[in-house]
Short mmCIF file of C-alpha atoms in Angstrom, two decimals:
data_model
loop_
_atom_site.label_atom_id
_atom_site.label_comp_id
_atom_site.label_asym_id
_atom_site.label_seq_id
_atom_site.Cartn_x
_atom_site.Cartn_y
_atom_site.Cartn_z
CA UNK H 299 -59.13 20.18 -16.99
CA UNK H 300 -60.06 19.31 -13.36
CA UNK H 301 -57.21 18.77 -10.92
CA UNK H 302 -56.52 15.12 -10.09
CA UNK H 303 -56.62 14.43 -6.37
CA UNK H 304 -54.38 11.89 -4.62
CA UNK H 305 -56.21 8.98 -2.99
CA UNK H 306 -54.71 6.90 -0.19
CA UNK H 307 -57.52 4.96 1.48
CA UNK H 308 -60.72 3.09 0.64
CA UNK H 309 -62.74 5.73 2.52
CA UNK H 310 -61.69 8.39 -0.02
CA UNK H 311 -63.04 6.42 -3.01
CA UNK H 312 -66.43 6.45 -4.63
CA UNK H 313 -67.69 3.17 -6.12
CA UNK H 314 -66.38 3.84 -9.64
CA UNK H 315 -62.87 4.61 -8.38
CA UNK H 316 -62.91 1.58 -6.07
CA UNK H 317 -64.02 -0.77 -8.86
CA UNK H 318 -61.20 0.45 -11.10
CA UNK H 319 -58.58 0.10 -8.36
CA UNK H 320 -59.83 -3.34 -7.39
CA UNK H 321 -59.58 -4.50 -11.01
CA UNK H 322 -56.15 -2.90 -11.39
CA UNK H 323 -54.66 -4.60 -8.32
CA UNK H 324 -56.34 -7.93 -9.09
CA UNK H 325 -55.00 -7.93 -12.67
CA UNK H 326 -51.45 -7.16 -11.56
CA UNK H 327 -51.66 -9.77 -8.82
CA UNK H 328 -52.75 -12.65 -11.01
CA UNK H 329 -50.16 -11.71 -13.68
CA UNK H 330 -47.42 -11.92 -11.03
CA UNK H 331 -48.73 -15.24 -9.71
CA UNK H 332 -49.16 -16.67 -13.21
CA UNK H 333 -45.58 -15.77 -14.14
CA UNK H 334 -44.16 -17.24 -10.93
CA UNK H 335 -46.14 -20.46 -11.40
CA UNK H 336 -45.20 -21.00 -15.04
CA UNK H 337 -41.54 -20.06 -14.63
CA UNK H 338 -41.14 -22.32 -11.59
CA UNK H 339 -42.58 -25.27 -13.51
CA UNK H 340 -40.00 -24.66 -16.26
CA UNK H 341 -37.02 -25.08 -13.94
CA UNK H 342 -36.24 -28.59 -15.17
CA UNK H 343 -35.72 -27.16 -18.68
CA UNK H 344 -32.89 -24.88 -17.52
CA UNK H 345 -29.48 -26.34 -18.42
CA UNK H 346 -26.99 -24.81 -15.94
CA UNK H 347 -26.80 -24.03 -12.24
CA UNK H 348 -26.18 -20.33 -12.93
CA UNK H 349 -29.33 -20.06 -15.05
CA UNK H 350 -31.33 -22.15 -12.55
CA UNK H 351 -30.40 -19.71 -9.78
CA UNK H 352 -31.48 -16.76 -11.96
CA UNK H 353 -34.83 -18.36 -12.71
CA UNK H 354 -35.47 -19.11 -9.05
CA UNK H 355 -34.54 -15.52 -8.13
CA UNK H 356 -37.05 -14.29 -10.68
CA UNK H 357 -39.75 -16.63 -9.33
CA UNK H 358 -39.10 -15.38 -5.81
CA UNK H 359 -39.38 -11.76 -6.96
CA UNK H 360 -42.65 -12.48 -8.78
CA UNK H 361 -44.02 -14.01 -5.57
CA UNK H 362 -42.91 -10.97 -3.54
CA UNK H 363 -44.74 -8.74 -6.00
CA UNK H 364 -47.82 -10.94 -5.72
CA UNK H 365 -47.63 -10.70 -1.93
CA UNK H 366 -47.52 -6.89 -2.13
CA UNK H 367 -50.65 -6.95 -4.30
CA UNK H 368 -52.36 -9.29 -1.81
CA UNK H 369 -51.60 -6.90 1.06
CA UNK H 370 -52.96 -3.93 -0.84
CA UNK H 371 -56.09 -5.85 -1.89
CA UNK H 372 -56.74 -6.74 1.76
CA UNK H 373 -56.28 -3.09 2.83
CA UNK H 374 -58.92 -2.15 0.28
CA UNK H 375 -61.23 -4.70 1.89
CA UNK H 376 -61.66 -6.13 -1.63
CA UNK H 377 -61.32 -9.80 -0.67
CA UNK H 378 -58.69 -12.54 -0.53
CA UNK H 379 -56.51 -11.97 -3.58
CA UNK H 380 -54.47 -15.11 -2.91
CA UNK H 381 -57.59 -17.27 -3.20
CA UNK H 382 -59.09 -15.31 -6.11
CA UNK H 383 -55.92 -15.12 -8.19
CA UNK H 384 -54.99 -18.76 -7.55
CA UNK H 385 -58.40 -19.86 -8.81
CA UNK H 386 -58.12 -17.55 -11.84
CA UNK H 387 -54.68 -18.88 -12.78
CA UNK H 388 -55.83 -22.48 -12.32
CA UNK H 389 -59.07 -22.12 -14.28
CA UNK H 390 -58.08 -19.61 -16.98
CA UNK H 391 -54.33 -20.23 -17.51
CA UNK H 392 -53.59 -16.60 -18.52
CA UNK H 393 -50.12 -17.62 -19.69
CA UNK H 394 -49.35 -21.02 -21.28
CA UNK H 395 -46.88 -23.64 -20.01
CA UNK H 396 -43.26 -23.37 -21.17
CA UNK H 397 -41.80 -26.32 -23.07
CA UNK H 398 -38.14 -25.41 -23.73
CA UNK H 399 -35.30 -23.26 -22.41
CA UNK H 400 -35.56 -21.06 -25.49
CA UNK H 401 -39.27 -20.56 -24.81
CA UNK H 402 -38.45 -19.57 -21.24
CA UNK H 403 -36.14 -16.85 -22.57
CA UNK H 404 -38.69 -15.56 -25.08
CA UNK H 405 -41.42 -15.58 -22.41
CA UNK H 406 -39.34 -13.65 -19.90
CA UNK H 407 -38.28 -11.07 -22.48
CA UNK H 408 -41.74 -10.38 -23.84
CA UNK H 409 -44.05 -10.98 -20.87
CA UNK H 410 -41.94 -9.06 -18.35
CA UNK H 411 -41.22 -6.21 -20.74
CA UNK H 412 -44.93 -5.83 -21.48
CA UNK H 413 -45.60 -5.81 -17.75
CA UNK H 414 -43.03 -3.05 -17.29
CA UNK H 415 -44.59 -0.85 -19.98
CA UNK H 416 -48.05 -1.45 -18.57
CA UNK H 417 -46.89 -0.60 -15.03
CA UNK H 418 -45.13 2.63 -16.03
CA UNK H 419 -48.56 4.08 -16.72
CA UNK H 420 -49.18 3.91 -12.96
CA UNK H 421 -45.91 5.44 -11.67
CA UNK H 422 -47.76 8.70 -10.97
CA UNK H 423 -51.18 7.17 -10.35
CA UNK H 424 -53.67 9.10 -8.26
CA UNK H 425 -53.88 6.00 -6.02
CA UNK H 426 -50.73 6.58 -4.00
CA UNK H 427 -50.27 3.09 -2.40
CA UNK H 428 -50.13 1.49 -5.85
CA UNK H 429 -47.35 3.86 -6.98
CA UNK H 430 -45.09 2.44 -4.27
CA UNK H 431 -45.64 -1.14 -5.40
CA UNK H 432 -45.06 -0.18 -9.03
CA UNK H 433 -41.62 1.28 -8.27
CA UNK H 434 -40.45 -1.94 -6.61
CA UNK H 435 -41.73 -4.18 -9.42
CA UNK H 436 -40.20 -2.06 -12.20
CA UNK H 437 -36.79 -2.02 -10.54
CA UNK H 438 -36.65 -5.80 -10.11
CA UNK H 439 -38.22 -6.99 -13.35
CA UNK H 440 -35.72 -5.16 -15.54
CA UNK H 441 -33.32 -8.06 -14.86
CA UNK H 442 -35.89 -10.56 -16.10
CA UNK H 443 -36.00 -8.91 -19.52
CA UNK H 444 -32.21 -8.90 -19.97
CA UNK H 445 -32.06 -12.58 -18.99
CA UNK H 446 -34.61 -13.42 -21.68
CA UNK H 447 -32.88 -11.29 -24.30
CA UNK H 448 -29.59 -13.07 -23.61
CA UNK H 449 -31.16 -16.48 -24.25
CA UNK H 450 -33.01 -15.35 -27.39
CA UNK H 451 -30.04 -13.58 -29.00
CA UNK H 452 -27.78 -16.57 -28.35
CA UNK H 453 -30.30 -18.95 -29.94
CA UNK H 454 -30.81 -16.77 -33.02
CA UNK H 455 -27.12 -16.91 -33.85
CA UNK H 456 -27.89 -20.45 -35.01
CA UNK H 457 -29.93 -20.29 -38.25
CA UNK H 458 -31.47 -23.67 -37.42
CA UNK H 459 -33.01 -22.24 -34.24
CA UNK H 460 -34.23 -18.97 -35.74
CA UNK H 461 -37.43 -20.44 -37.22
CA UNK H 462 -38.35 -21.89 -33.83
CA UNK H 463 -37.49 -18.58 -32.18
CA UNK H 464 -39.83 -16.76 -34.59
CA UNK H 465 -42.68 -19.16 -33.79
CA UNK H 466 -42.17 -18.68 -30.05
CA UNK H 467 -41.83 -14.92 -30.51
CA UNK H 468 -45.24 -14.83 -32.24
CA UNK H 469 -46.83 -16.94 -29.50
CA UNK H 470 -45.50 -14.88 -26.59
CA UNK H 471 -46.04 -11.55 -28.31
CA UNK H 472 -49.72 -12.46 -28.47
CA UNK H 473 -49.69 -13.42 -24.78
CA UNK H 474 -47.80 -10.30 -23.72
CA UNK H 475 -50.09 -7.90 -25.58
CA UNK H 476 -53.01 -9.10 -23.45
CA UNK H 477 -51.29 -7.47 -20.44
CA UNK H 478 -52.45 -4.07 -21.70
CA UNK H 479 -56.14 -4.92 -21.80
CA UNK H 480 -58.53 -4.00 -24.56
CA UNK H 481 -57.99 -0.52 -26.07
CA UNK H 482 -60.63 2.16 -26.27
CA UNK H 483 -62.86 0.82 -23.50
CA UNK H 484 -65.00 2.75 -21.04
CA UNK H 485 -62.77 1.44 -18.24
CA UNK H 486 -59.70 2.95 -19.96
CA UNK H 487 -61.43 6.32 -20.28
CA UNK H 488 -62.55 6.35 -16.65
CA UNK H 489 -59.08 5.35 -15.39
CA UNK H 490 -57.45 8.17 -17.38
CA UNK H 491 -60.03 10.74 -16.26
CA UNK H 492 -59.49 9.81 -12.60
CA UNK H 493 -55.71 9.94 -12.89
CA UNK H 494 -55.18 6.23 -12.29
CA UNK H 495 -53.26 5.92 -15.57
CA UNK H 496 -52.15 8.31 -18.27
CA UNK H 497 -52.90 6.76 -21.68
CA UNK H 498 -55.15 4.33 -23.50
CA UNK H 499 -53.95 0.74 -23.85
CA UNK H 500 -53.40 1.13 -27.60
CA UNK H 501 -50.77 3.86 -27.12
CA UNK H 502 -48.94 1.86 -24.45
CA UNK H 503 -48.91 -1.35 -26.49
CA UNK H 504 -47.51 0.56 -29.49
CA UNK H 505 -44.66 1.92 -27.38
CA UNK H 506 -43.96 -1.61 -26.15
CA UNK H 507 -43.90 -2.98 -29.71
CA UNK H 508 -41.54 -0.22 -30.85
CA UNK H 509 -39.17 -1.05 -27.98
CA UNK H 510 -38.72 -4.57 -29.36
CA UNK H 511 -37.51 -3.53 -32.80
CA UNK H 512 -33.78 -3.27 -32.04
CA UNK H 513 -33.63 -6.75 -30.45
CA UNK H 514 -35.68 -8.12 -33.34
CA UNK H 515 -33.18 -6.73 -35.87
CA UNK H 516 -30.30 -8.36 -33.99
CA UNK H 517 -32.16 -11.68 -33.94
CA UNK H 518 -33.54 -11.53 -37.50
CA UNK H 519 -37.15 -11.69 -36.30
CA UNK H 520 -40.31 -10.00 -37.60
CA UNK H 521 -43.66 -9.07 -36.10
CA UNK H 522 -46.48 -11.52 -36.84
CA UNK H 523 -49.36 -10.25 -38.93
CA UNK H 524 -52.55 -8.97 -37.34
CA UNK H 525 -54.26 -12.11 -38.67
CA UNK H 526 -51.67 -14.35 -37.00
CA UNK H 527 -52.12 -12.55 -33.68
CA UNK H 528 -55.88 -13.00 -34.02
CA UNK H 529 -55.35 -16.73 -34.63
CA UNK H 530 -53.31 -16.79 -31.42
CA UNK H 531 -56.18 -15.19 -29.52
CA UNK H 532 -55.16 -11.52 -29.42
CA UNK H 533 -56.93 -8.60 -31.08
CA UNK H 534 -54.92 -5.44 -31.81
CA UNK H 535 -56.16 -1.92 -32.41
CA UNK H 536 -56.48 -1.12 -36.15
CA UNK H 537 -53.86 1.64 -35.99
CA UNK H 538 -51.19 -0.41 -34.18
CA UNK H 539 -48.07 -0.52 -36.40
CA UNK H 540 -46.76 -4.07 -36.90
CA UNK H 541 -44.51 -3.24 -39.86
#
């Protein structure tokens, strides 16, 4: 197996490597901006000052992460990520609007946890500048997950809210799984071969799904079927275990 070299600047990249890095940074950037935008718009759904302050802290952190991605994109001479990502979020709405406090909790638990699993694949990436951003994001977004879990577990103690929680869980599981990208693609294979990431999207998404099982048992929730996920706009690899 050929040794993977560390890359630090645009000048060290061939076109294939550059295209992969540009896509990688763009995707992370618009996910951070989309989360900040949607969570900020949900502030009026948050019932207490303490929770409002937590949400605003999370929004600020998402924006800091977006800013880091914008800086890196500019250093790559790849374009204006602020403009590109803002247009993408506005026109494509990669994550849907939030309509209740419970939905905010479910969204933060699932979307941020998926982001963390996706990012861990790049902790030892051959593109060194991205590794530094990844470490900062992973450290800060861990708090977002625990905030969401707290809201979801509290709601599921009430049997009357559990059915709603299951519906929201299905919806946001479908959204969160899109963070990993399509499995088995040529882009995945190239990224692994060049040391940008370590595994195919299918393996990472399975690890993410398995990490949810203990919280699901506590809450009395189940995974949606593959058909339900497809109805919600998300395709899963045939061997992904949703039992």
